[in-house]
Amino acid sequence: MGNGCSGSESTPVNEMDGSRVATPSYAAAVVVTNNEWWCEAVKFRIEKGADKVLQVMKERRGWKTIRLFVSSTFSDMHAEREHLVKRVFPKLREWCDPRKLRLIECDLRWGIPKDSTTASTIQTCLSEIDRCKEENQCPYFLNLLSERYGWVPSINEVPEDIRIRYNWLAGMSITGMEIQHGAYRESNPNAVFFFRNPSFLEDMHDETIRKNFVDENEHAKKSISQMKTMIKDNFPDRTMEYRCKMDGVGDDGKVRLQGLTDFGDQVLDHFKDALARQYPTDKLHDAEDMTEVMKAEHEIFMTSRSQVLLGRDEHVKAITNYIESSSSNVPLVLIGKPGAGKSAIVAYMAQKYVQTSKYKVFYHFVGATPGSTNLHRLLSRIWGELMPRSEPAPVDLDEIIRSMTNVYSKTSAGQKTVLFIDAVNQMDDDGESYKMRWLPMQLEKNLRIVISTLDGPYLYTLRSREKKPLELAVDPLPSGIRGEIAAKILAEYNKKLDKEQMAKLVGKAESGNPLWLSTACEELRLYGDFHRLTSKIESLAEDLSGILQQMLERVAAENGGDIVRATVCLLECSKHGLLENELLELLAIKPTIPETANSVYQKCTIIPGEKVPMAEWALVYLGLKRFLRPCGSSGEGRLDFYHRSISKAVRNIYFAGGSKELKQWWHKRLADYFNRGGKDTERRAEEFPYHLDTIDDMNRLQECLLEWPMFETMYKEETKIELMRYWRLVGGYDLAAKLYGDKLKQEMETVVPNESAEDKKKRESDNMRINKLVSRFLTDIGQYDAARQKLGEAIEFHLSEFGEDDTESLFTLVKLCYDEAIKFVYGSHPGYRKCCRLGSEYASKCLEAYKKKGVAENDPSLGQFYLYCGYFLSENYYEKAKAIYKDTGDKRGLAQALYMHAEKFQYDSSFSTSRDMYEESLKLCLPEFGEFHQCTARCYQLYGQLYWNRWSQQMDPQWSTYMEPCLDLYKKELKILETLLGPLHPTVVRSREDVIIILQTLGRDGDANKLQEEQPDDSKLIVQ
């Protein structure tokens, strides 16, 4: 028997009804009457396929799931499979881990439910091979054979759709069909075969035992002999023979074999070589820059959803006209109910425009991939597509939202750009997504944006805008096309409805909903009683949520009961889906589900490495596959619901009434599971804090954030915002600064008994590395004094350890002082004076350290540092910075150097010196940063400040004319800041106050009063 398919292996293999032999064909099952024809039929199929050449993965970031399918007869291969599971696969998994390969061995021998039908068992086996192929090009296929041919189901036990789909050969054993499907198909280069030498039978004298190892049926003997011959002929370099001896019978009644070590080593070596060829380590890159990885994931989703689009010609025409029209200057919004087909339309249109070089196309499908619901990641992807590579996206959500206006302005010239964003209503509820500040009200002439959403807060926000977007309703499918779609789906499984049945189906209220219609067809094609099919159609729920619930309940009843329920509940409660390996381990924890809806959660015992039997899981996956997004879309093997309507159906069935306790039961289980240590800290960092937050366990969340591996993993560009949010939850940034500081101090003061000098040095170096990371984090959250203290400790350690100053930490201190200084409104503020004093001190030390290191004064890396030196030390450093930026062609750096340098000349005798620098800076700021950028606003503000200071000091003969240009410049700054930050941001309040003062000075009290009405009540306090 192959892969645990239940049944008797002694079933006679010759079950045909006469001497007729059908012509071998891919279109129907082949009926054979003897071994010669059986062999010819198989040979015919082998010859049909060309040799498969595997594509070596060119570039890989992150983890990749590897599925290894084990095929063998059943009752005679216990010892080998036991050896594989306990000895070989753990070694292979250990070899895979550092290569970021997740090994899943598909051994379906154990766990087949007792009530499984022959049809479901066969389908499970062969669909598992399909899955291996989908995820790894060709299955990693291991076959073990001895003296048994295996179980042969009768032709009547195999459903017609399986016979057609898998080109079933009646009279062939399940093991033989696995070999045909997993090895002969495309001449699989990943397949390997091991034949056990029959000499082990010499010590097997008990006939009761012997009959489980040798076929007595002559036809079966001939079949296994011919199957081995064909394998040797087709895979001569991958067919091995191994020897072993009988070693008695265990207490469990199973025969023990000895001498399997060489066999195991050969298996291990084969798959190491095969994996190394297809996934070489030199193609594995760090997962820091995920832009291309995320794009590839969305491309896979787009391709899968855009294959066929029926009944939507009017929508295609409307979107095409919008994109290609020269007058479209607002976004286009697709609106429709859940399951209406919005994603299919967006995917189809994105694919259409990707295929032409005339357009630059960006596409993002919210909820389709891990992290796709995060607003910062969406905006970072847009930034990466539209902005120069040299300018990284801001890590702060507010900052990147403020910067998006400038990002979109980059499309004003050159190639027309189209952004497709599907399902914005599924964005994370972060307090910003639904406000839609990141989506422009008015588009640049070469920019078009197509988004889709449900009715709700996102749509209401867009409709409340001053410039409203265009709307396109995704209505139900035209009645005439519904039958065509249903017939097409059913025809794939050789099923057909009569006219009356089709009329009843398409007459259902929700049949115009594509998701409802496809789900209904799935239910009908799996219904076994054709005579009652009309009644089945009538029983289908009229609404989408109802039919999805019916389908889930059927899958639970037919494919595993509690284990199905546990699977969907775990997926529903996970943050962004679960890896298959994680699910296999979670499902092995007892109890599988809560005993009652009010069950009190008890901390569970997790046995490392224990998994639910693969046969049980394969049956569950087969039933749920339709509900899940493609497992291989991200390469890592993560499973999640492919549509939010399925999530809603799960909640309706298993979390009815909004039972908080029941949902928390599952979150607590997931929290316990991810609380384990392990090598994959990225997954733990993604899930563990999320579940602690959900169950409101702030004490454990705080402990979690203080773990250094967790901190290092979360303090990355794409997850830094999450780390900040969790600290706000557990007590705020002051607490973060205190606790991180206390922990670093404690670890630096730790004395380890009998520690070698080398180990002590390594430990202290690790502590300093963490110290610098913490310092950067403290700077990000505005804890400047704590950050200065930690950086000071790093500098002292570096000096004592290496005898020189730590230029990296000194430079960070200088930047920290500058970032803090420019937040003060008035230079007389004590905090500002402190920043300038410390900035001067650190800048001088850093300059001296660079000199000692021999860094040349014109080294390109010093440009930014010289800007800070110019601010804190001498204006001569501005000249050095400008010289570097001119030499390197860095126009952005030059623009900043010019307006920072110009500030130094505000009180110089020559007004034109400063004015000319500001003008030159603006000529660079506008094209390089764009109008709506903080650097452009800063230039306008400093330029206006020049006129104000010269006017107030009456420094020039024409001083009385300075107020009008001063007002114009400050108003431009205010316009930019209001667009970027919103009307009530403290920086905007300060800028508006400046404009009010200038208007009052000019005697324009009416205009000043109008602006004053926009100020908050505490505006005077804000601008202190």
Short mmCIF file of C-alpha atoms in Angstrom, two decimals, residues 147-436:
data_model
loop_
_atom_site.label_atom_id
_atom_site.label_comp_id
_atom_site.label_asym_id
_atom_site.label_seq_id
_atom_site.Cartn_x
_atom_site.Cartn_y
_atom_site.Cartn_z
CA GLU A 147 8.63 -8.23 -2.42
CA ARG A 148 5.11 -6.82 -2.32
CA TYR A 149 3.17 -5.10 -5.11
CA GLY A 150 0.69 -3.38 -2.82
CA TRP A 151 -3.02 -2.73 -2.58
CA VAL A 152 -4.97 -2.59 -5.85
CA PRO A 153 -8.38 -0.90 -5.64
CA SER A 154 -11.08 -2.07 -8.02
CA ILE A 155 -12.02 0.22 -10.89
CA ASN A 156 -15.38 0.85 -9.21
CA GLU A 157 -13.72 2.14 -6.04
CA VAL A 158 -12.00 4.97 -7.92
CA PRO A 159 -14.30 7.94 -8.73
CA GLU A 160 -14.46 8.97 -12.36
CA ASP A 161 -12.99 12.45 -11.81
CA ILE A 162 -9.91 10.90 -10.11
CA ARG A 163 -9.52 8.37 -12.94
CA ILE A 164 -9.56 11.15 -15.51
CA ARG A 165 -7.42 13.64 -13.60
CA TYR A 166 -4.68 11.14 -12.76
CA ASN A 167 -4.94 8.95 -15.90
CA TRP A 168 -5.75 5.98 -13.72
CA LEU A 169 -4.48 2.54 -14.74
CA ALA A 170 -6.96 -0.04 -13.48
CA GLY A 171 -5.12 -3.05 -12.10
CA MET A 172 -2.19 -0.97 -10.90
CA SER A 173 -1.41 -0.77 -7.19
CA ILE A 174 -1.58 2.49 -5.27
CA THR A 175 2.20 2.35 -4.84
CA GLY A 176 2.54 1.95 -8.62
CA MET A 177 0.28 4.94 -9.24
CA GLU A 178 2.34 6.99 -6.79
CA ILE A 179 5.48 6.10 -8.74
CA GLN A 180 3.81 6.99 -12.03
CA HIS A 181 2.48 10.28 -10.69
CA GLY A 182 5.47 11.26 -8.58
CA ALA A 183 8.41 9.94 -10.62
CA TYR A 184 7.55 9.02 -14.21
CA ARG A 185 5.69 12.27 -14.73
CA GLU A 186 8.23 14.62 -16.31
CA SER A 187 10.99 12.12 -15.50
CA ASN A 188 11.37 13.57 -12.02
CA PRO A 189 15.07 14.28 -11.29
CA ASN A 190 14.30 14.45 -7.55
CA ALA A 191 13.04 10.86 -7.38
CA VAL A 192 15.09 8.06 -5.79
CA PHE A 193 14.29 4.35 -5.33
CA PHE A 194 15.52 1.84 -2.75
CA PHE A 195 14.98 -1.90 -3.25
CA ARG A 196 15.42 -4.15 -0.25
CA ASN A 197 17.48 -7.25 -1.04
CA PRO A 198 15.33 -10.38 -0.34
CA SER A 199 18.12 -12.07 1.65
CA PHE A 200 16.49 -10.83 4.89
CA LEU A 201 13.80 -13.48 4.32
CA GLU A 202 16.29 -16.26 5.07
CA ASP A 203 15.76 -15.73 8.81
CA MET A 204 11.97 -15.32 8.54
CA HIS A 205 10.51 -18.76 9.23
CA ASP A 206 7.12 -17.88 10.72
CA GLU A 207 4.67 -18.06 7.81
CA THR A 208 2.20 -15.76 9.58
CA ILE A 209 4.85 -13.04 9.59
CA ARG A 210 6.29 -13.95 6.19
CA LYS A 211 3.00 -13.44 4.35
CA ASN A 212 3.18 -9.73 5.25
CA PHE A 213 6.51 -9.46 3.42
CA VAL A 214 6.01 -11.58 0.32
CA ASP A 215 3.14 -11.65 -2.21
CA GLU A 216 1.81 -15.15 -2.73
CA ASN A 217 -0.33 -14.20 -5.72
CA GLU A 218 1.59 -15.02 -8.90
CA HIS A 219 0.17 -12.05 -10.76
CA ALA A 220 1.34 -9.74 -7.98
CA LYS A 221 4.80 -11.34 -8.00
CA LYS A 222 5.12 -10.73 -11.73
CA SER A 223 3.83 -7.16 -11.36
CA ILE A 224 6.37 -6.20 -8.68
CA SER A 225 9.16 -7.75 -10.71
CA GLN A 226 8.20 -5.81 -13.82
CA MET A 227 7.73 -2.59 -11.84
CA LYS A 228 11.28 -2.89 -10.46
CA THR A 229 12.68 -3.60 -13.95
CA MET A 230 10.99 -0.52 -15.38
CA ILE A 231 12.30 1.64 -12.54
CA LYS A 232 15.86 0.41 -13.11
CA ASP A 233 15.53 1.04 -16.84
CA ASN A 234 14.23 4.59 -16.39
CA PHE A 235 16.20 5.65 -13.30
CA PRO A 236 19.41 3.58 -13.44
CA ASP A 237 21.54 6.08 -11.51
CA ARG A 238 18.91 6.59 -8.81
CA THR A 239 17.95 3.02 -8.04
CA MET A 240 19.75 1.57 -5.01
CA GLU A 241 19.72 -1.83 -3.34
CA TYR A 242 20.31 -2.27 0.36
CA ARG A 243 20.71 -5.27 2.66
CA CYS A 244 19.40 -5.84 6.16
CA LYS A 245 18.68 -8.70 8.56
CA MET A 246 15.75 -9.71 10.67
CA ASP A 247 16.25 -8.81 14.32
CA GLY A 248 13.26 -10.43 15.96
CA VAL A 249 9.73 -9.21 16.62
CA GLY A 250 8.95 -6.36 18.99
CA ASP A 251 6.31 -6.25 21.71
CA ASP A 252 4.10 -4.38 19.27
CA GLY A 253 4.20 -7.34 16.89
CA LYS A 254 6.28 -5.52 14.30
CA VAL A 255 9.35 -7.11 12.74
CA ARG A 256 12.63 -5.43 13.66
CA LEU A 257 15.38 -5.11 11.06
CA GLN A 258 19.05 -4.39 11.66
CA GLY A 259 21.67 -3.00 9.30
CA LEU A 260 19.68 0.02 8.04
CA THR A 261 22.45 2.55 8.69
CA ASP A 262 23.89 2.46 5.15
CA PHE A 263 20.40 2.71 3.70
CA GLY A 264 19.71 5.82 5.81
CA ASP A 265 23.03 7.42 4.87
CA GLN A 266 22.31 6.94 1.16
CA VAL A 267 18.87 8.53 1.52
CA LEU A 268 20.40 11.45 3.40
CA ASP A 269 23.17 11.98 0.83
CA HIS A 270 20.77 11.85 -2.11
CA PHE A 271 18.43 14.54 -0.79
CA LYS A 272 21.28 16.74 0.42
CA ASP A 273 22.69 16.71 -3.12
CA ALA A 274 19.28 17.28 -4.72
CA LEU A 275 18.44 20.20 -2.43
CA ALA A 276 21.88 21.76 -2.82
CA ARG A 277 21.46 21.71 -6.61
CA GLN A 278 18.05 23.33 -6.63
CA TYR A 279 18.56 25.71 -3.69
CA PRO A 280 22.29 26.58 -3.58
CA THR A 281 23.39 28.61 -0.58
CA ASP A 282 25.10 31.24 -2.74
CA LYS A 283 21.63 32.24 -3.98
CA LEU A 284 20.35 32.78 -0.44
CA HIS A 285 20.32 36.46 0.45
CA ASP A 286 19.62 38.26 3.68
CA ALA A 287 15.97 39.02 4.23
CA GLU A 288 16.60 42.67 5.10
CA ASP A 289 15.44 44.13 1.78
CA MET A 290 12.10 42.47 1.18
CA THR A 291 10.88 44.73 -1.64
CA GLU A 292 11.45 42.22 -4.43
CA VAL A 293 10.23 39.32 -2.30
CA MET A 294 6.94 41.08 -1.54
CA LYS A 295 6.52 42.08 -5.17
CA ALA A 296 6.99 38.45 -6.26
CA GLU A 297 4.38 37.29 -3.73
CA HIS A 298 1.82 39.78 -5.04
CA GLU A 299 2.69 38.81 -8.60
CA ILE A 300 1.86 35.17 -7.84
CA PHE A 301 -1.49 36.21 -6.38
CA MET A 302 -2.21 38.49 -9.33
CA THR A 303 -1.44 35.72 -11.81
CA SER A 304 -3.62 33.19 -9.98
CA ARG A 305 -6.60 35.55 -9.93
CA SER A 306 -6.34 36.93 -13.47
CA GLN A 307 -6.52 33.77 -15.57
CA VAL A 308 -10.17 34.10 -16.62
CA LEU A 309 -12.60 37.00 -16.19
CA LEU A 310 -16.12 36.29 -17.44
CA GLY A 311 -19.05 38.70 -17.48
CA ARG A 312 -17.05 41.82 -16.63
CA ASP A 313 -16.52 43.40 -20.05
CA GLU A 314 -18.15 46.67 -19.00
CA HIS A 315 -15.85 46.97 -15.99
CA VAL A 316 -12.77 46.28 -18.09
CA LYS A 317 -13.86 48.96 -20.55
CA ALA A 318 -14.57 51.52 -17.81
CA ILE A 319 -11.23 51.00 -16.05
CA THR A 320 -9.37 51.09 -19.37
CA ASN A 321 -11.02 54.41 -20.26
CA TYR A 322 -10.14 55.83 -16.83
CA ILE A 323 -6.48 54.86 -17.11
CA GLU A 324 -5.99 56.00 -20.68
CA SER A 325 -8.01 59.22 -20.42
CA SER A 326 -6.01 62.44 -20.24
CA SER A 327 -8.56 64.11 -17.96
CA SER A 328 -8.72 61.64 -15.06
CA ASN A 329 -7.33 63.42 -12.00
CA VAL A 330 -8.87 61.54 -9.03
CA PRO A 331 -8.63 57.89 -7.90
CA LEU A 332 -11.10 55.29 -9.16
CA VAL A 333 -12.81 53.16 -6.51
CA LEU A 334 -14.35 49.73 -7.20
CA ILE A 335 -17.18 49.04 -4.76
CA GLY A 336 -18.92 45.72 -4.21
CA LYS A 337 -20.11 43.15 -1.70
CA PRO A 338 -17.80 40.43 -0.34
CA GLY A 339 -17.13 37.82 -3.01
CA ALA A 340 -18.41 40.07 -5.82
CA GLY A 341 -15.19 39.61 -7.80
CA LYS A 342 -13.40 42.89 -7.10
CA SER A 343 -10.04 41.16 -6.62
CA ALA A 344 -10.41 39.28 -9.90
CA ILE A 345 -11.12 42.52 -11.76
CA VAL A 346 -8.18 44.33 -10.13
CA ALA A 347 -5.85 41.38 -10.83
CA TYR A 348 -7.02 41.09 -14.44
CA MET A 349 -6.50 44.81 -15.11
CA ALA A 350 -3.11 44.86 -13.38
CA GLN A 351 -1.98 41.88 -15.44
CA LYS A 352 -3.24 43.58 -18.60
CA TYR A 353 -1.16 46.70 -18.01
CA VAL A 354 1.88 44.81 -16.75
CA GLN A 355 2.11 43.25 -20.19
CA THR A 356 2.65 46.60 -21.92
CA SER A 357 5.82 48.66 -21.58
CA LYS A 358 3.84 51.88 -21.96
CA TYR A 359 2.93 51.93 -18.26
CA LYS A 360 4.74 51.59 -14.97
CA VAL A 361 2.45 49.34 -12.90
CA PHE A 362 2.29 48.82 -9.14
CA TYR A 363 -0.08 46.25 -7.61
CA HIS A 364 -0.87 45.36 -4.01
CA PHE A 365 -3.51 42.89 -2.83
CA VAL A 366 -4.32 43.55 0.82
CA GLY A 367 -4.65 40.31 2.77
CA ALA A 368 -3.12 38.18 0.02
CA THR A 369 0.31 37.79 1.64
CA PRO A 370 1.78 38.04 5.15
CA GLY A 371 2.19 41.68 6.14
CA SER A 372 0.15 43.01 3.22
CA THR A 373 -2.45 44.50 5.61
CA ASN A 374 0.17 46.75 7.21
CA LEU A 375 -0.12 50.34 5.98
CA HIS A 376 3.57 51.10 6.44
CA ARG A 377 4.54 48.11 4.31
CA LEU A 378 2.12 49.15 1.58
CA LEU A 379 3.48 52.69 1.51
CA SER A 380 7.06 51.40 1.66
CA ARG A 381 6.35 49.27 -1.42
CA ILE A 382 4.94 52.28 -3.28
CA TRP A 383 7.95 54.31 -2.15
CA GLY A 384 10.34 51.64 -3.40
CA GLU A 385 8.65 51.59 -6.82
CA LEU A 386 8.45 55.37 -7.36
CA MET A 387 11.39 56.89 -5.46
CA PRO A 388 15.12 56.71 -6.23
CA ARG A 389 16.89 53.67 -4.80
CA SER A 390 19.26 55.96 -2.91
CA GLU A 391 16.47 57.29 -0.69
CA PRO A 392 15.08 54.75 1.79
CA ALA A 393 11.50 54.99 2.97
CA PRO A 394 10.96 56.66 6.38
CA VAL A 395 10.49 54.13 9.18
CA ASP A 396 7.92 56.23 11.01
CA LEU A 397 4.32 55.81 9.82
CA ASP A 398 3.42 59.47 10.24
CA GLU A 399 6.53 60.54 8.39
CA ILE A 400 5.98 58.24 5.42
CA ILE A 401 2.32 59.34 5.20
CA ARG A 402 3.48 62.97 5.18
CA SER A 403 5.97 62.16 2.44
CA MET A 404 3.57 60.40 0.09
CA THR A 405 2.52 63.64 -1.62
CA ASN A 406 6.09 64.10 -2.74
CA VAL A 407 6.31 60.44 -3.80
CA TYR A 408 3.26 60.78 -6.04
CA SER A 409 4.65 64.02 -7.50
CA LYS A 410 7.53 62.00 -8.97
CA THR A 411 5.09 60.68 -11.58
CA SER A 412 4.43 64.13 -13.03
CA ALA A 413 7.00 63.62 -15.76
CA GLY A 414 7.94 60.60 -17.83
CA GLN A 415 6.19 57.24 -17.99
CA LYS A 416 2.52 57.02 -16.96
CA THR A 417 2.13 55.18 -13.64
CA VAL A 418 -0.85 53.08 -12.54
CA LEU A 419 -1.33 51.89 -8.95
CA PHE A 420 -3.72 48.99 -8.28
CA ILE A 421 -4.59 48.48 -4.60
CA ASP A 422 -7.15 45.79 -3.81
CA ALA A 423 -9.27 45.48 -0.65
CA VAL A 424 -8.17 48.58 1.28
CA ASN A 425 -10.94 47.78 3.78
CA GLN A 426 -8.76 44.88 5.02
CA MET A 427 -5.94 47.17 6.16
CA ASP A 428 -4.88 46.87 9.80
CA ASP A 429 -6.82 49.06 12.19
CA ASP A 430 -3.88 51.27 13.14
CA GLY A 431 -5.82 54.50 13.48
CA GLU A 432 -4.43 55.82 10.19
CA SER A 433 -5.47 53.43 7.44
CA TYR A 434 -9.13 54.38 7.34
CA LYS A 435 -8.33 58.12 7.31
CA MET A 436 -6.87 57.60 3.83
#
